[in-house]
Amino acid sequence: MTADNKTVYIAIASDILHRGHLNIIEAGAKLGEVIVGLLTDEGIATYKRPPILDFETRRELLESMRQVSKVVPQSSLSYAENLRAFRPDYVIHGDDWRAGIQEAARTEVINVLAEYGGELVEVPYTVGVSGSEVDAKLRPLVNTTELRRARLRQLLRLKPWVRAMETSNGLSALIVEHAKHEDPATMAVREYDAMWVSSLCDSAFKGKPDIELVDFSSRLQTIHDIMEVSTKPVIVDGDTGGRVEHFVYTVRTLERVGVSAVIIEDKTGLKQNSLFGTDATQVLDDPDQFAAKINAGKQAQTTRDFMIIARCESLIAGAGMEDALFRAKTYLAAGADGIMIHSREKDGEEVKEFLGSFRQEFPDVPVILVPTSYNHILEADLAKMGANVIIHANHMLRSAYPAMVDTAEKILRYGRSKEVDGQIMSIKEVLKIIPE
Ligand code: SPV
Ligand code: MG
């Protein structure tokens, strides 16, 4: 029996309803009419993996429950907007939300309820079920080839922009998979959305130069190592893509293993890293030939989800803004799913200028930036300039190398390893970071 005219608000973010949710919904129904604040797909994507079931499906499932009167969208971790709109008499939550970002949401709920005399009811946490355990159990399911491949396009739809980080092996993939920053003051949770398999770093970890020397079989092994231990979408640095006849095979292979996108650059001859500056001669490919390569790749792919992104190197090669814009347009006409515009200028001005012009004609085409040299600009400001994917392209390698050199030299200097104990992780910690 429900109490007369009372309303109860319950926020639900999960894909899967577990016993804990059912207990809370049952408890809510005893107090009044249950309004479920269902986190939207966009809202969930602000702080964790997007849901497997989309909002409409989740809404219909919840609406079909006899204890639920109404389902309303909640667009972020904050309840405030909905509480002010619906003024429920009660908010019900499990009593397990007193830490981290959840604590901030809880405090806000208490404050907003106090504005009109609502009440927070906390029910005992259901022992044995937790959202994060359910999420962990779902990991193999969300990591199927199809779902993983599609996830980059999904994130581009759900988020204003996507943050990618270099991963060059299983270990850095684990780090990028789990790294998280929570800011209770703004209730913001930051994670990496995607993984970048850099040719520079894949080569450097093998002690080789970035000149397309590490062959595709070896690059593919790196990709397997990464994908085996993580779930985030993978963007592969395809260098020049090689010969057209080879690129079509590369596309099918990457697509088959669940990679979301390959980026190829319009250079020819011996490929050299773009950040060399004037020390290396960068030879641009003929735009029509490169466009034909993109087009052949697009014809070869078999799913709608896979993306082929054209990387325009005009600014790197000193060919100018007009050339960059002309090439970007040519590659899009050939079927490219997005443009990566690269620059090694420190102030970021040429990228800004490119985006200013490009966006007038192509407001919706995904644009990828690699702000290695203009890294003083905040991600959010790059996004305002028009970036959709921001890649931190080499920072795991560049942080690992100096640490390893320092340790190697110290052991030589001291004739034992005791002196480095304070700067390295314990064996116990090593055993802990690798999941069973
Ligand atoms: C890479 O990470 O390998 C890249 C980006 O291609 S850059 O090194 O900036 O050329
Ligand atoms: Mg590269």
XYZ file of C-alpha atoms and ligand atoms in Angstrom:
447
model
C 0.000 0.000 0.000
C 1.380 3.405 -0.884
C 1.018 6.401 1.360
C -1.428 9.022 0.019
C -0.076 11.647 -2.334
C 3.543 11.050 -1.419
C 6.188 10.814 -4.085
C 9.534 9.088 -3.936
C 12.509 9.738 -6.201
C 15.033 7.022 -7.023
C 17.933 7.645 -9.403
C 19.137 4.675 -11.444
C 22.251 4.683 -13.614
C 22.814 1.011 -14.109
C 22.283 -1.017 -17.252
C 21.281 -4.041 -15.313
C 18.820 -4.127 -12.474
C 20.152 -6.153 -9.584
C 18.770 -7.189 -6.211
C 20.015 -3.940 -4.654
C 17.910 -1.848 -7.065
C 14.863 -4.046 -6.501
C 15.182 -3.655 -2.737
C 15.327 0.122 -3.063
C 12.387 0.248 -5.451
C 10.382 -1.984 -3.059
C 11.257 0.277 -0.143
C 10.302 3.335 -2.204
C 6.923 1.916 -3.212
C 6.014 1.544 0.460
C 6.495 5.289 0.974
C 4.675 6.637 -2.066
C 4.537 6.811 -5.850
C 7.917 5.982 -7.278
C 9.485 8.333 -9.796
C 12.643 6.829 -11.268
C 15.253 9.377 -12.387
C 16.906 7.353 -15.105
C 20.378 8.514 -16.099
C 20.482 9.328 -19.812
C 23.046 7.708 -22.101
C 24.848 11.073 -22.313
C 24.729 11.456 -18.534
C 26.251 8.015 -17.957
C 28.925 8.672 -20.585
C 30.113 11.700 -18.605
C 31.567 9.422 -15.951
C 31.737 5.799 -17.113
C 31.253 3.369 -19.971
C 28.053 4.119 -21.884
C 25.247 1.658 -21.176
C 24.682 -1.449 -23.286
C 20.938 -0.853 -23.358
C 19.965 2.565 -24.654
C 17.856 5.014 -22.698
C 14.545 4.161 -24.375
C 14.974 0.432 -23.736
C 15.914 1.028 -20.120
C 12.979 3.421 -19.738
C 10.487 0.878 -21.089
C 11.819 -1.870 -18.835
C 11.479 0.282 -15.738
C 8.074 1.645 -16.744
C 6.790 -1.905 -16.988
C 7.496 -2.505 -13.292
C 4.360 -2.385 -11.171
C 6.120 -0.436 -8.385
C 7.228 2.379 -10.743
C 4.758 5.192 -11.564
C 6.917 7.312 -13.786
C 10.384 7.366 -15.361
C 12.027 10.722 -16.008
C 15.437 11.448 -17.543
C 18.252 12.550 -15.235
C 21.031 14.063 -17.303
C 23.958 14.015 -14.873
C 25.132 12.679 -11.532
C 23.474 15.687 -9.940
C 19.868 15.190 -8.786
C 19.313 18.902 -8.245
C 17.452 19.793 -11.437
C 14.961 16.940 -11.126
C 14.419 17.403 -7.414
C 13.528 21.052 -7.985
C 11.269 20.122 -10.895
C 9.407 17.213 -9.221
C 9.761 18.123 -5.531
C 9.483 14.517 -4.321
C 8.687 13.973 -0.641
C 11.456 11.413 -0.388
C 14.680 10.480 -2.108
C 15.706 6.894 -1.496
C 19.248 5.611 -1.871
C 21.351 2.768 -0.512
C 23.448 3.816 2.475
C 26.677 3.105 0.591
C 27.185 6.515 -1.004
C 29.340 8.262 1.520
C 32.622 8.382 -0.308
C 34.150 10.233 -3.251
C 31.929 11.654 -5.936
C 28.852 9.927 -4.477
C 29.336 11.850 -1.256
C 29.141 15.113 -3.220
C 25.890 14.005 -4.858
C 24.520 13.000 -1.450
C 25.333 16.365 0.128
C 23.674 18.163 -2.754
C 20.555 15.983 -2.417
C 20.325 16.800 1.306
C 20.691 20.536 0.591
C 18.118 20.626 -2.208
C 15.614 18.561 -0.178
C 16.044 21.062 2.660
C 14.889 23.864 0.316
C 11.324 22.516 0.401
C 11.224 20.056 3.297
C 11.851 16.780 1.470
C 13.544 13.860 3.195
C 16.425 11.540 2.341
C 15.795 7.908 3.240
C 18.804 5.636 3.196
C 18.154 1.923 3.112
C 20.773 -0.617 4.140
C 23.109 -1.558 1.345
C 22.238 -5.000 -0.046
C 25.188 -7.134 0.948
C 26.684 -9.114 -1.898
C 25.616 -6.896 -4.809
C 27.367 -3.793 -5.911
C 27.105 -1.873 -9.147
C 30.845 -2.090 -9.682
C 30.807 -5.881 -9.242
C 28.003 -6.173 -11.769
C 29.986 -3.890 -14.093
C 33.047 -6.129 -13.666
C 30.975 -9.198 -14.533
C 29.698 -7.440 -17.645
C 33.189 -6.611 -18.909
C 33.511 -9.652 -21.199
C 30.075 -8.849 -22.602
C 30.898 -5.219 -23.392
C 34.168 -6.330 -24.909
C 32.760 -8.274 -27.826
C 34.270 -7.304 -31.140
C 31.064 -5.663 -32.337
C 30.345 -3.587 -29.257
C 33.911 -2.470 -28.853
C 34.332 -1.484 -32.484
C 31.132 0.571 -32.348
C 32.053 2.328 -29.136
C 34.030 5.196 -30.687
C 31.122 6.314 -32.869
C 28.840 5.833 -29.869
C 31.044 8.079 -27.723
C 31.230 10.699 -30.466
C 27.431 10.747 -30.412
C 27.109 10.853 -26.640
C 29.957 13.140 -25.611
C 30.935 16.613 -26.720
C 34.461 15.298 -27.258
C 36.533 12.176 -26.672
C 39.826 11.907 -24.774
C 42.331 9.314 -25.996
C 45.636 8.258 -24.488
C 48.622 6.393 -25.879
C 48.746 2.720 -25.006
C 51.616 0.687 -26.392
C 51.350 -2.582 -24.480
C 49.115 -4.509 -22.115
C 50.448 -2.744 -19.056
C 49.818 0.792 -20.298
C 46.404 -0.398 -21.524
C 45.586 -1.451 -17.952
C 46.649 1.963 -16.691
C 44.608 3.832 -19.297
C 41.631 1.534 -18.719
C 41.478 2.305 -15.000
C 42.924 5.818 -14.569
C 40.316 8.103 -13.035
C 40.162 11.595 -11.593
C 37.236 12.630 -9.455
C 36.450 16.202 -8.538
C 33.813 16.213 -5.789
C 33.420 20.007 -5.995
C 32.027 19.849 -9.528
C 30.899 16.201 -9.355
C 33.032 15.591 -12.418
C 34.654 12.240 -13.124
C 37.383 12.091 -15.749
C 38.560 8.957 -17.490
C 40.224 8.213 -20.787
C 37.590 7.376 -23.367
C 39.783 5.691 -25.944
C 43.231 4.232 -26.597
C 45.709 5.433 -29.220
C 48.137 2.889 -30.608
C 50.912 5.252 -31.648
C 53.418 4.182 -34.283
C 56.051 6.363 -32.603
C 55.591 4.674 -29.237
C 54.959 1.146 -30.498
C 58.285 1.506 -32.363
C 60.123 3.225 -29.502
C 59.139 0.534 -26.972
C 60.751 -1.907 -29.371
C 63.848 0.288 -29.620
C 63.134 1.049 -33.269
C 62.758 4.315 -35.212
C 59.318 5.563 -36.283
C 59.784 4.860 -40.005
C 57.203 2.118 -40.655
C 59.902 -0.385 -39.806
C 57.814 -2.277 -37.264
C 55.739 -4.405 -39.596
C 51.984 -4.847 -39.493
C 52.103 -8.306 -37.881
C 54.034 -6.850 -34.992
C 51.729 -3.803 -34.733
C 48.797 -6.218 -34.714
C 50.337 -8.193 -31.865
C 50.584 -4.957 -29.852
C 46.928 -4.252 -30.625
C 45.968 -7.764 -29.453
C 47.964 -7.299 -26.230
C 46.118 -4.050 -25.545
C 42.665 -5.292 -26.471
C 42.981 -8.477 -24.470
C 43.217 -6.634 -21.152
C 41.012 -3.583 -21.732
C 37.592 -2.541 -23.015
C 37.968 1.007 -24.347
C 37.762 1.750 -28.062
C 41.034 1.561 -29.945
C 42.266 4.085 -32.511
C 45.215 2.800 -34.509
C 47.929 4.964 -35.986
C 48.185 3.421 -39.458
C 51.144 5.598 -40.574
C 50.791 6.130 -44.356
C 48.595 3.050 -44.729
C 51.244 1.646 -47.088
C 50.302 0.625 -50.599
C 46.620 0.773 -51.531
C 46.664 -2.963 -52.226
C 47.934 -3.576 -48.682
C 45.750 -0.988 -46.968
C 42.520 -2.784 -47.879
C 43.776 -5.855 -46.007
C 44.841 -3.727 -43.053
C 41.360 -2.209 -42.857
C 39.623 -5.583 -42.889
C 41.972 -7.001 -40.285
C 41.644 -4.071 -37.900
C 37.905 -4.098 -38.337
C 37.745 -7.839 -37.695
C 39.625 -7.604 -34.401
C 37.378 -4.824 -33.086
C 39.480 -1.700 -33.623
C 37.246 1.378 -33.975
C 39.310 3.589 -36.245
C 42.511 3.800 -38.231
C 44.168 7.117 -38.978
C 46.415 7.314 -42.030
C 48.591 10.246 -43.021
C 49.133 11.764 -46.445
C 52.884 11.332 -46.615
C 54.934 9.289 -49.016
C 58.465 7.942 -49.283
C 60.275 7.035 -46.083
C 57.839 8.126 -43.401
C 59.412 10.144 -40.618
C 57.848 11.336 -37.417
C 55.908 14.579 -37.829
C 57.473 16.231 -34.802
C 61.022 16.141 -36.189
C 60.634 19.693 -37.366
C 62.867 20.869 -40.150
C 65.421 18.119 -39.417
C 63.393 15.755 -41.602
C 62.021 16.305 -45.079
C 58.333 15.482 -45.127
C 57.062 14.529 -48.548
C 53.325 14.850 -49.029
C 51.460 12.303 -51.102
C 49.561 13.389 -54.183
C 46.116 14.345 -52.780
C 44.219 12.343 -55.392
C 46.310 9.255 -54.787
C 45.813 9.540 -51.057
C 42.089 10.099 -51.590
C 42.019 6.919 -53.692
C 43.667 5.018 -50.798
C 41.029 6.312 -48.375
C 38.314 5.362 -50.814
C 39.688 1.857 -51.334
C 39.728 1.408 -47.546
C 36.137 2.579 -47.243
C 35.068 0.166 -49.974
C 36.888 -2.666 -48.202
C 35.328 -2.294 -44.772
C 32.314 -4.414 -44.017
C 30.722 -2.731 -40.994
C 29.264 0.751 -40.630
C 31.048 1.336 -37.377
C 34.681 1.257 -38.430
C 36.170 4.691 -39.170
C 38.942 5.668 -41.553
C 40.336 9.048 -40.631
C 42.508 11.074 -42.965
C 45.463 12.774 -41.349
C 46.448 15.929 -43.108
C 50.156 16.780 -42.869
C 50.184 20.019 -44.887
C 51.000 22.164 -41.855
C 53.780 19.765 -40.765
C 55.299 19.830 -44.251
C 55.044 23.621 -44.525
C 52.586 23.440 -47.430
C 50.254 26.033 -45.905
C 46.692 26.482 -44.776
C 45.088 26.510 -48.220
C 46.684 23.165 -49.008
C 45.500 21.740 -45.672
C 41.914 22.837 -46.288
C 41.945 21.647 -49.877
C 43.300 18.239 -48.883
C 40.854 17.820 -45.996
C 37.992 18.504 -48.369
C 39.386 16.095 -50.976
C 39.738 13.290 -48.419
C 36.219 13.814 -47.102
C 34.860 13.641 -50.640
C 36.665 10.298 -50.970
C 34.790 8.973 -47.941
C 37.021 9.769 -44.951
C 35.062 9.608 -41.686
C 37.034 12.397 -40.063
C 40.109 14.601 -40.350
C 43.147 14.699 -38.119
C 44.942 17.987 -38.566
C 48.487 17.900 -37.258
C 50.782 20.733 -36.292
C 54.059 21.081 -34.448
C 53.697 24.804 -33.775
C 53.862 25.603 -30.081
C 51.116 28.215 -29.901
C 48.314 26.150 -31.514
C 47.361 29.130 -33.684
C 47.501 27.317 -37.019
C 45.231 24.545 -35.755
C 42.812 27.199 -34.530
C 42.915 28.931 -37.901
C 42.364 25.623 -39.713
C 39.365 24.805 -37.541
C 37.940 28.294 -37.955
C 37.749 27.805 -41.726
C 37.031 24.084 -41.777
C 34.087 24.272 -39.389
C 32.285 26.808 -41.574
C 31.898 24.190 -44.272
C 31.952 21.006 -42.171
C 30.286 21.629 -38.814
C 29.773 17.949 -38.000
C 32.800 16.077 -39.344
C 34.869 14.579 -36.506
C 38.180 16.410 -36.128
C 41.075 14.833 -34.282
C 43.873 16.819 -32.646
C 47.206 15.663 -31.211
C 48.280 18.577 -29.024
C 51.807 17.393 -28.217
C 53.468 20.702 -29.052
C 50.616 23.032 -28.069
C 49.934 21.263 -24.792
C 49.346 24.433 -22.768
C 45.820 24.581 -24.207
C 43.190 22.870 -22.061
C 41.289 19.985 -23.611
C 38.032 21.848 -23.035
C 39.367 24.828 -24.985
C 40.515 22.597 -27.856
C 36.997 21.197 -27.896
C 35.615 24.746 -28.057
C 37.910 25.371 -31.020
C 36.216 22.416 -32.745
C 38.079 19.243 -31.720
C 36.064 16.030 -31.289
C 38.907 13.684 -30.367
C 41.949 14.813 -28.394
C 44.860 12.388 -28.357
C 47.633 12.471 -25.770
C 49.848 10.582 -28.158
C 53.047 9.596 -26.379
C 52.881 10.422 -22.698
C 53.044 6.907 -21.253
C 56.274 6.183 -23.133
C 57.754 9.552 -22.234
C 57.027 9.100 -18.544
C 58.252 5.479 -18.437
C 61.581 6.069 -20.162
C 63.168 8.641 -17.798
C 62.038 6.600 -14.780
C 63.669 3.467 -16.184
C 66.904 5.278 -17.123
C 67.151 6.766 -13.645
C 66.676 3.380 -11.971
C 69.192 1.680 -14.280
C 71.818 4.341 -13.590
C 71.271 4.407 -9.830
C 71.772 0.658 -9.496
C 75.062 1.035 -11.366
C 76.112 3.942 -9.177
C 75.344 2.266 -5.831
C 76.228 -1.306 -6.713
C 72.867 -2.518 -5.371
C 69.183 -1.772 -5.806
C 68.347 -0.659 -2.251
C 68.651 3.046 -3.170
C 65.835 2.837 -5.721
C 63.341 1.197 -3.370
C 61.650 4.539 -2.685
C 61.010 5.298 -6.352
C 59.799 1.943 -7.624
C 56.723 -0.113 -6.879
C 56.916 -3.153 -4.639
C 56.579 -6.664 -6.003
C 53.378 -6.910 -3.977
C 51.997 -3.932 -5.904
C 53.077 -5.487 -9.204
C 51.139 -8.617 -8.322
C 48.122 -6.492 -7.405
C 47.905 -4.458 -10.632
C 47.567 -7.490 -12.826
C 44.023 -8.824 -12.495
C 43.586 -12.556 -12.125
C 52.319 8.869 -33.252
O 51.990 8.964 -32.060
O 52.967 7.930 -33.689
C 51.923 9.924 -34.189
C 51.646 11.275 -33.710
O 51.893 9.646 -35.365
S 53.093 12.181 -33.902
O 54.160 11.492 -33.189
O 52.851 13.492 -33.376
O 53.419 12.242 -35.324
Mg 52.733 7.843 -35.866
